[in-house]
Coordinates of C-alpha atoms and ligand atoms in Angstrom, one line a residue:
X1 CA 0.0 0.0 0.0
X2 CA 1.4 3.4 -1.0
X3 CA -0.5 6.5 -1.8
X4 CA 0.4 9.9 -3.0
X5 CA 4.0 9.2 -4.0
X6 CA 5.7 8.3 -7.3
X7 CA 4.6 4.9 -8.4
X8 CA 8.1 3.5 -8.6
X9 CA 8.8 4.2 -4.9
X10 CA 9.6 0.8 -3.2
X11 CA 8.1 -0.2 0.1
X12 CA 10.1 -3.4 0.6
X13 CA 13.5 -3.6 2.1
X14 CA 16.5 -4.3 -0.2
X15 CA 18.8 -7.2 0.7
X16 CA 21.2 -9.0 -1.7
X17 CA 19.7 -7.3 -4.7
X18 CA 16.1 -8.5 -3.8
X19 CA 13.2 -6.5 -2.6
X20 CA 12.1 -8.3 0.5
X21 CA 9.5 -8.4 3.3
X22 CA 10.3 -9.0 7.0
X23 CA 10.4 -12.7 7.9
X24 CA 7.3 -12.4 10.0
X25 CA 5.7 -10.1 7.4
X26 CA 5.4 -7.3 10.0
X27 CA 5.3 -3.7 8.6
X28 CA 5.1 -0.3 10.1
X29 CA 3.4 2.9 8.9
X30 CA 5.2 5.9 7.4
X31 CA 3.2 9.1 7.7
X32 CA 2.9 12.4 5.9
X33 CA 4.3 14.7 8.6
X34 CA 2.1 17.6 7.6
X35 CA -1.2 15.7 7.9
X36 CA -0.4 12.6 10.0
X37 CA -1.9 10.4 7.2
X38 CA -0.3 7.1 6.5
X39 CA 1.5 7.2 3.1
X40 CA 3.0 3.7 3.1
X41 CA 4.1 0.7 5.1
X42 CA 7.6 -0.8 5.1
X43 CA 9.0 -4.0 6.6
X44 CA 9.7 -4.1 10.3
X45 CA 12.9 -6.1 10.4
X46 CA 15.0 -7.6 13.2
X47 CA 18.5 -8.8 13.8
X48 CA 17.8 -11.9 11.7
X49 CA 17.2 -10.0 8.5
X50 CA 20.1 -7.7 9.3
X51 CA 22.4 -10.7 9.7
X52 CA 21.2 -11.8 6.3
X53 CA 21.9 -8.4 4.8
X54 CA 25.4 -8.5 6.3
X55 CA 26.0 -11.9 4.8
X56 CA 24.8 -10.6 1.4
X57 CA 27.3 -7.7 1.7
X58 CA 30.0 -10.1 2.6
X59 CA 29.2 -12.3 -0.4
X60 CA 29.3 -9.3 -2.7
X61 CA 32.5 -7.9 -1.3
X62 CA 35.2 -9.8 -3.3
X63 CA 33.8 -8.9 -6.8
X64 CA 33.1 -5.3 -5.8
X65 CA 36.5 -4.8 -4.3
X66 CA 38.1 -6.4 -7.4
X67 CA 36.7 -3.8 -9.7
X68 CA 38.8 -0.8 -10.6
X69 CA 38.0 2.5 -9.0
X70 CA 37.0 3.8 -12.4
X71 CA 34.4 1.0 -12.8
X72 CA 32.9 1.7 -9.4
X73 CA 33.0 5.4 -10.2
X74 CA 31.0 4.8 -13.4
X75 CA 28.2 3.2 -11.4
X76 CA 28.2 5.9 -8.7
X77 CA 28.1 8.7 -11.4
X78 CA 25.1 6.9 -13.1
X79 CA 23.4 6.7 -9.7
X80 CA 23.9 10.5 -9.2
X81 CA 22.5 11.2 -12.6
X82 CA 19.4 9.1 -12.0
X83 CA 18.8 11.0 -8.7
X84 CA 19.1 14.3 -10.4
X85 CA 16.7 13.1 -13.2
X86 CA 14.2 12.0 -10.6
X87 CA 14.8 15.0 -8.4
X88 CA 11.2 16.2 -8.4
X89 CA 9.8 12.8 -7.4
X90 CA 12.4 12.2 -4.7
X91 CA 12.0 15.7 -3.3
X92 CA 8.2 15.3 -3.1
X93 CA 8.6 12.0 -1.3
X94 CA 11.1 13.6 1.1
X95 CA 8.8 16.4 1.9
X96 CA 5.9 14.1 2.5
X97 CA 7.7 11.8 4.9
X98 CA 10.0 14.4 6.5
X99 CA 8.1 17.6 6.3
X100 CA 10.6 20.2 5.0
X101 CA 9.6 22.6 2.3
X102 CA 9.8 21.4 -1.2
X103 CA 12.6 23.8 -2.2
X104 CA 14.7 22.4 0.7
X105 CA 14.0 18.9 -0.4
X106 CA 15.0 19.7 -3.9
X107 CA 18.3 21.1 -2.5
X108 CA 18.8 18.0 -0.4
X109 CA 18.4 15.7 -3.4
X110 CA 21.1 17.7 -5.3
X111 CA 23.2 17.6 -2.1
X112 CA 22.7 13.8 -1.9
X113 CA 23.7 13.3 -5.5
X114 CA 26.8 15.5 -5.0
X115 CA 28.3 12.9 -2.6
X116 CA 27.9 10.2 -5.2
X117 CA 29.6 12.4 -7.8
X118 CA 32.3 13.6 -5.4
X119 CA 33.3 10.2 -4.1
X120 CA 33.1 8.6 -7.6
X121 CA 36.0 11.0 -8.3
X122 CA 37.7 10.7 -4.9
X123 CA 37.7 6.9 -5.1
X124 CA 40.2 7.2 -8.0
X125 CA 42.6 9.1 -5.9
X126 CA 43.1 6.8 -2.9
X127 CA 46.8 7.1 -3.2
X128 CA 49.4 5.2 -1.1
X129 CA 53.1 6.1 -0.5
X130 CA 56.6 4.9 -1.0
X131 CA 58.6 5.7 2.1
X132 CA 62.4 6.0 2.2
X133 CA 63.5 2.8 4.0
X134 CA 65.3 2.6 7.3
X135 CA 67.7 -0.1 6.0
X136 CA 69.5 -0.5 2.7
X137 CA 68.0 -3.9 2.0
X138 CA 64.4 -2.8 2.6
X139 CA 61.7 -1.0 0.6
X140 CA 58.6 0.3 2.2
X141 CA 55.2 0.9 0.6
X142 CA 51.9 2.0 2.0
X143 CA 48.6 1.3 0.4
X144 CA 45.0 1.9 1.3
X145 CA 42.3 -0.7 1.0
X146 CA 38.6 -0.5 1.5
X147 CA 37.9 -1.8 5.0
X148 CA 35.3 -4.4 3.9
X149 CA 31.7 -4.7 5.0
X150 CA 30.4 -1.5 6.6
X151 CA 27.1 -0.4 8.1
X152 CA 25.4 2.9 8.3
X153 CA 22.6 4.2 10.6
X154 CA 21.1 7.4 9.3
X155 CA 18.8 10.1 10.7
X156 CA 15.5 11.5 9.6
X157 CA 16.4 15.1 9.2
X158 CA 18.3 14.6 6.0
X159 CA 16.9 11.2 4.9
X160 CA 18.6 11.2 1.4
X161 CA 21.8 13.1 1.9
X162 CA 23.0 11.3 5.0
X163 CA 22.6 8.0 3.1
X164 CA 24.8 9.0 0.3
X165 CA 27.3 10.9 2.5
X166 CA 28.1 7.5 4.1
X167 CA 27.4 5.0 1.3
X168 CA 29.2 6.9 -1.5
X169 CA 32.7 6.9 0.1
X170 CA 32.2 3.4 1.3
X171 CA 31.3 2.0 -2.1
X172 CA 33.9 4.2 -3.8
X173 CA 36.6 2.7 -1.6
X174 CA 35.5 -0.9 -2.4
X175 CA 33.4 -1.6 0.7
X176 CA 30.0 -3.1 0.7
X177 CA 27.2 -1.6 2.8
X178 CA 24.2 -2.3 4.9
X179 CA 22.0 0.7 5.8
X180 CA 19.4 1.2 8.5
X181 CA 17.5 4.4 7.8
X182 CA 15.5 6.3 10.5
X183 CA 12.0 4.9 11.1
X184 CA 10.4 8.2 10.3
X185 CA 11.8 8.4 6.8
X186 CA 12.6 5.0 5.3
X187 CA 11.0 5.7 2.0
X188 CA 13.6 8.2 0.8
X189 CA 16.4 5.6 1.6
X190 CA 14.5 2.9 -0.3
X191 CA 14.0 5.2 -3.3
X192 CA 17.7 6.0 -3.3
X193 CA 18.4 2.2 -3.3
X194 CA 16.0 1.7 -6.2
X195 CA 17.9 4.2 -8.3
X196 CA 21.2 2.5 -7.2
X197 CA 19.8 -0.7 -8.6
X198 CA 18.9 0.9 -11.8
X199 CA 22.4 2.5 -12.0
X200 CA 23.9 -1.0 -11.9
X201 CA 25.0 -1.4 -8.3
X202 CA 25.4 -5.2 -8.0
X203 CA 23.1 -7.1 -5.6
X204 CA 24.5 -7.2 -2.1
X205 CA 26.8 -4.2 -2.5
X206 CA 24.2 -1.8 -1.0
X207 CA 21.5 -3.2 1.3
X208 CA 18.7 -1.5 3.2
X209 CA 17.0 -3.0 6.3
X210 CA 14.1 -1.1 7.7
X211 CA 12.6 -1.3 11.2
X212 CA 10.3 0.6 13.5
X213 CA 11.5 2.5 16.6
X214 CA 11.2 -0.5 18.8
X215 CA 13.5 -2.6 16.6
X216 CA 16.2 -0.1 16.1
X217 CA 18.3 -1.1 19.2
X218 CA 18.3 -4.7 18.1
X219 CA 19.5 -3.9 14.6
X220 CA 22.2 -1.6 16.0
X221 CA 23.4 -4.3 18.3
X222 CA 23.7 -6.8 15.3
X223 CA 25.6 -4.2 13.2
X224 CA 28.0 -3.5 16.1
X225 CA 28.6 -7.1 17.1
X226 CA 28.5 -9.1 13.9
X227 CA 32.2 -10.1 13.3
X228 CA 31.8 -9.6 9.5
X229 CA 31.2 -5.9 9.9
X230 CA 34.4 -3.8 10.0
X231 CA 32.9 -0.3 10.5
X232 CA 29.8 1.4 11.6
X233 CA 28.9 5.0 10.7
X234 CA 26.2 6.8 12.6
X235 CA 24.5 10.2 12.5
X236 CA 22.1 10.9 15.4
X237 CA 22.0 11.7 19.0
X238 CA 25.0 11.7 21.3
X239 CA 23.2 9.4 23.7
X240 CA 22.7 6.7 21.0
X241 CA 26.2 7.4 19.6
X242 CA 27.7 6.5 23.0
X243 CA 25.8 3.2 23.2
X244 CA 27.0 2.3 19.7
X245 CA 30.6 3.3 20.5
X246 CA 30.6 1.0 23.6
X247 CA 29.2 -1.8 21.5
X248 CA 31.8 -1.3 18.8
X249 CA 34.6 -1.2 21.4
X250 CA 33.6 -4.6 22.6
X251 CA 34.1 -6.0 19.1
X252 CA 37.0 -3.7 18.2
X253 CA 35.1 -2.2 15.3
X254 CA 35.8 1.1 13.7
X255 CA 33.1 3.7 14.2
X256 CA 32.5 7.3 13.0
X257 CA 30.0 9.4 14.8
X258 CA 28.3 12.6 13.7
X259 CA 26.3 13.5 16.8
X260 CA 24.5 16.4 18.3
X261 CA 25.5 20.0 18.3
X262 CA 24.8 23.2 20.2
X263 CA 26.1 25.7 17.8
X264 CA 27.0 29.2 18.9
X265 CA 26.1 32.0 16.4
X266 CA 28.2 35.1 17.2
X267 CA 27.5 38.6 15.8
X268 CA 30.0 41.4 16.5
X269 CA 29.1 45.1 16.5
X270 CA 31.2 45.4 13.3
X271 CA 29.3 42.8 11.4
X272 CA 27.4 43.4 8.2
X273 CA 24.1 43.6 10.0
X274 CA 21.9 42.6 7.0
X275 CA 24.1 39.6 6.2
X276 CA 24.2 38.5 9.8
X277 CA 20.4 38.7 10.0
X278 CA 19.9 36.6 6.8
X279 CA 22.5 34.1 8.1
X280 CA 20.8 33.7 11.4
X281 CA 17.4 33.2 9.8
X282 CA 18.6 30.5 7.4
X283 CA 20.9 28.8 9.9
X284 CA 18.2 28.7 12.6
X285 CA 15.0 28.1 10.7
X286 CA 16.1 25.9 7.8
X287 CA 14.5 22.5 8.2
X288 CA 12.4 23.9 11.1
X289 CA 15.7 24.1 13.2
X290 CA 16.1 20.4 12.9
X291 CA 19.7 20.2 11.8
X292 CA 22.7 19.3 13.9
X293 CA 24.4 22.5 12.8
X294 CA 21.5 24.8 13.6
X295 CA 22.3 27.9 15.7
X296 CA 21.2 27.0 19.2
X297 CA 22.7 30.0 21.0
X298 CA 22.9 33.4 19.3
X299 CA 25.3 35.8 21.0
X300 CA 25.1 39.4 19.8
X301 CA 27.5 42.2 20.9
X302 CA 25.8 44.7 23.1
X303 CA 26.1 47.7 20.7
X304 CA 23.7 46.1 18.1
X305 CA 22.0 43.5 20.3
X306 CA 18.6 45.2 20.8
X307 CA 18.3 46.1 17.1
X308 CA 19.3 42.6 16.0
X309 CA 16.9 40.9 18.4
X310 CA 14.0 43.0 17.2
X311 CA 14.8 42.5 13.5
X312 CA 15.2 38.8 13.9
X313 CA 11.9 38.5 15.8
X314 CA 10.2 40.5 13.0
X315 CA 11.6 38.3 10.2
X316 CA 10.8 35.1 12.1
X317 CA 7.2 36.2 12.7
X318 CA 7.0 36.7 8.9
X319 CA 8.0 33.2 8.0
X320 CA 5.2 31.2 6.3
X321 CA 4.4 28.0 8.1
X322 CA 2.6 25.2 6.4
X323 CA 2.7 21.9 4.5
X324 CA 6.1 21.7 2.7
X325 CA 4.2 20.9 -0.5
X326 CA 2.5 24.3 -0.6
X327 CA 4.3 27.0 -2.5
X328 CA 5.7 29.8 -0.5
X329 CA 6.0 27.8 2.7
X330 CA 9.3 28.4 4.6
X331 CA 8.8 26.3 7.6
X332 CA 7.2 22.8 7.7
X333 CA 6.0 20.7 10.6
X334 CA 8.3 19.1 13.2
X335 CA 9.0 15.5 12.9
X336 CA 7.0 14.2 15.8
X337 CA 4.9 15.1 18.9
X338 CA 8.0 14.3 21.0
X339 CA 9.9 16.9 19.1
X340 CA 7.2 19.5 19.8
X341 CA 7.2 18.6 23.5
X342 CA 11.0 19.1 23.7
X343 CA 10.7 22.5 22.1
X344 CA 8.0 23.5 24.5
X345 CA 10.0 22.3 27.4
X346 CA 13.1 24.4 26.4
X347 CA 10.9 27.5 25.9
X348 CA 9.1 27.0 29.2
X349 CA 12.4 26.4 31.1
X350 CA 14.0 29.5 29.5
X351 CA 11.0 31.7 30.3
X352 CA 10.9 30.4 33.9
X353 CA 14.5 31.4 34.3
X354 CA 14.0 34.9 33.0
X355 CA 14.2 34.8 29.1
X356 CA 11.8 37.1 27.2
X357 CA 9.7 35.8 24.4
X358 CA 9.9 38.2 21.4
X359 CA 7.7 36.1 19.0
X360 CA 6.2 32.7 18.7
X361 CA 6.5 30.3 21.6
X362 CA 3.4 28.2 20.9
X363 CA 2.0 25.3 18.8
X364 CA 0.9 26.7 15.5
X365 CA -2.8 27.1 14.8
X366 CA -2.4 24.6 11.9
X367 CA -2.3 21.9 14.6
X368 CA -0.4 18.6 14.3
X369 CA 3.3 19.2 14.8
X370 CA 3.5 22.7 13.4
X371 CA 5.2 25.2 15.7
X372 CA 5.5 28.9 15.6
X373 CA 8.9 30.3 14.6
X374 CA 10.1 31.5 18.0
X375 CA 12.6 34.1 19.2
X376 CA 13.7 34.4 22.9
X377 CA 16.0 37.0 24.3
X378 CA 18.0 37.1 27.5
X379 CA 19.1 33.4 27.7
X380 CA 21.8 32.3 30.1
X381 CA 24.1 29.2 30.4
X382 CA 21.9 27.6 33.1
X383 CA 18.9 27.2 30.8
X384 CA 18.3 23.8 29.2
X385 CA 18.6 25.2 25.7
X386 CA 22.1 26.3 26.4
X387 CA 23.3 22.9 27.2
X388 CA 21.1 20.6 25.1
X389 CA 20.2 20.7 21.4
X390 CA 16.7 22.2 20.9
X391 CA 16.3 20.8 17.4
X392 CA 13.4 23.1 16.7
X393 CA 12.5 26.6 15.5
X394 CA 13.7 28.5 18.5
X395 CA 16.2 31.3 18.2
X396 CA 17.7 32.1 21.6
X397 CA 19.7 35.3 22.1
X398 CA 21.9 36.9 24.7
X399 CA 24.1 40.0 24.6
X400 CA 27.9 39.9 25.1
X401 CA 30.5 42.6 25.6
X402 CA 33.9 41.4 24.3
X403 CA 35.7 38.8 22.3
X404 CA 37.2 36.8 25.3
X405 CA 33.8 36.6 27.0
X406 CA 32.0 35.3 23.9
X407 CA 34.7 32.7 23.1
X408 CA 34.4 31.4 26.7
X409 CA 30.6 31.3 26.4
X410 CA 30.6 29.7 22.9
X411 CA 32.9 26.9 24.1
X412 CA 31.0 26.4 27.3
X413 CA 29.2 23.3 26.0
X414 CA 30.0 19.6 25.8
X415 CA 29.3 19.8 22.0
X416 CA 31.6 20.9 19.2
X417 CA 30.0 20.5 15.8
X418 CA 29.5 23.9 14.2
X419 CA 30.0 27.6 15.2
X420 CA 29.2 30.8 13.3
X421 CA 30.8 34.2 13.5
X422 CA 29.9 37.5 11.8
X423 CA 32.5 40.2 11.8
X424 CA 34.2 42.5 9.4
X425 CA 37.5 42.5 11.4
X426 CA 40.0 40.3 9.5
X427 CA 42.2 39.6 12.5
X428 CA 39.2 38.5 14.5
X429 CA 38.3 36.1 11.7
X430 CA 41.6 34.3 12.3
X431 CA 41.5 34.5 16.1
X432 CA 37.9 33.1 16.3
X433 CA 38.6 30.4 13.7
X434 CA 41.4 29.1 15.9
X435 CA 39.7 29.6 19.3
X436 CA 36.3 28.0 18.7
X437 CA 36.1 24.4 19.8
X438 CA 34.1 23.0 16.9
X439 CA 34.7 20.9 13.8
X440 CA 33.2 23.5 11.5
X441 CA 33.2 27.3 11.6
X442 CA 30.9 29.4 9.4
X443 CA 32.6 32.8 9.1
X444 CA 30.2 35.4 7.7
X445 CA 27.9 32.7 6.5
X446 CA 25.1 30.6 7.9
X447 CA 25.3 27.9 5.3
X448 CA 28.3 25.6 5.5
X449 CA 27.2 22.3 4.0
X450 CA 29.0 21.0 0.9
X451 CA 30.4 17.8 -0.4
X452 CA 33.8 19.4 -0.9
X453 CA 34.5 20.1 2.8
X454 CA 35.0 17.9 5.8
X455 CA 31.8 17.7 7.9
X456 CA 32.2 16.5 11.5
X457 CA 32.7 17.5 15.1
X458 CA 34.8 17.3 18.2
X459 CA 34.0 16.8 22.0
X460 CA 30.5 15.2 22.4
X461 CA 29.6 15.9 18.8
X462 CA 31.7 12.8 17.8
X463 CA 34.5 12.1 15.4
X464 CA 35.2 11.2 11.9
X465 CA 34.7 13.4 8.8
X466 CA 32.2 13.0 6.0
X467 CA 32.5 14.6 2.6
X468 CA 35.7 16.0 1.0
X469 CA 39.1 14.3 0.5
X470 CA 39.1 13.5 4.2
X471 CA 35.8 11.7 4.1
X472 CA 37.3 8.7 2.2
X473 CA 39.9 8.1 4.9
X474 CA 37.3 6.7 7.3
X475 CA 36.6 3.9 4.9
X476 CA 40.1 2.5 4.2
X477 CA 42.7 0.6 6.1
X478 CA 46.3 1.7 5.8
X479 CA 48.6 -1.2 5.1
X480 CA 52.3 -1.0 5.2
X481 CA 54.4 -3.5 3.2
X482 CA 58.0 -4.0 4.0
X483 CA 59.9 -5.6 1.1
X484 CA 63.3 -7.2 1.8
X485 CA 65.5 -7.1 -1.3
X486 CA 68.6 -9.1 -2.0
X487 CA 71.7 -7.7 -3.6
X488 CA 72.2 -8.5 -7.3
X489 CA 73.8 -11.9 -8.1
X490 CA 77.6 -11.9 -7.8
X491 CA 77.5 -8.9 -5.4
X492 CA 78.2 -9.3 -1.8
Ligands
LIG1 C1 22.9 17.3 9.9 O1 22.2 18.0 10.5 O2 23.3 16.3 10.5 C2 23.5 17.5 8.5 C3 23.3 18.9 8.1 C4 23.9 19.2 6.8 O3 24.7 18.4 6.2 O4 23.7 20.3 6.3

């Protein structure tokens, strides 16, 4: 059963090149996040089917690994081209099951395809080294090999792009892959798999197992304990990341973790005011604030603070909220009632501790999981939203006086994924770039995502990098070969 989406959208899981049901035939519903209506049902799988998918990936590994990088690249490029050709259908599906406005979904499909294109190219440049030897009768070479069977667990906030950001470097490096997409948004992942199949990805090289919320821990445990799996890549909450990391440690498996953030967004008095305002709006309200790199704490220098807060509140109040499929909509629904409850909790906590509400603050009159774009002023470090990721449309501001103070405040968080700074002072650009404890710094920009740059965090935001030339390194083993050489015959 599938209504209201492109007819070719699969609703079965994908294992070993076959579209399959769960063994017990159980399925779970996927809903339209704007209306709550069921749009399809997909298999609710368990560790048993996951083990089978891992075996399929293991069986497919020797032939995939034996191909040249150029042959693998050809398939990845075809896959990207198919995604771009079907961009409208994929974007509509993404908006239906995730909620973001159609224009953002269109951008995400292009972003997702860009990882396939980038790593198709990068896979051809996995160079090794020849190292000057330590003894005259030795030669030393280093080469890099795909690590083998890998697993990915991806989130609902970017249901297409997070799939290709992991799978593309893995496949380009000669690994095979088993994916578990988020239970809120499995259809986008299955649609990506269907296009991979059309592009010629051999059966077993890319597999997708779907499950409901209750089954996720069991599948994660299988991925992190199965001896065949050599690496697990996860994007999601820090709490779940820590569990997966412990499980991987038990089995000495590699893991990369792109976890929560609590991004500071810093605006100095000398900033280009209009640019900073635009940057804050896009950075905060894109995807209804449901990105790991969303501005969670906005620090504005005292000289412009009041004017900036008022302007941001005015612009936020003007944002059009509605179903992502409707034209002109700038903010869709939140992913779930739990997400709404968390946003409400953060706002209530901040207000109880003295923050002032400048706009929004309530569930939207549209009902469901729609929420008003919200701006709060006068936050402090004790409030829940200063230490935990809000993951919703709440811009929270406070004034600051000087550079040292704001660096201290910005770094006063366990997280370290993204930070943003607006200033026209060139020396400050350098100082802040170095001082901020985050894996990514947006300097005079609120948009930092691209396939060409390394995406990832430090501290409790995890480790490992996705995208860019660095992104391939997480998917290869470095092997050193020491060759003993004999002297030519007749020589001593
Ligand atoms: C994320 O929120 O995890 C990804 C955001 C992005 O790549 O822009």
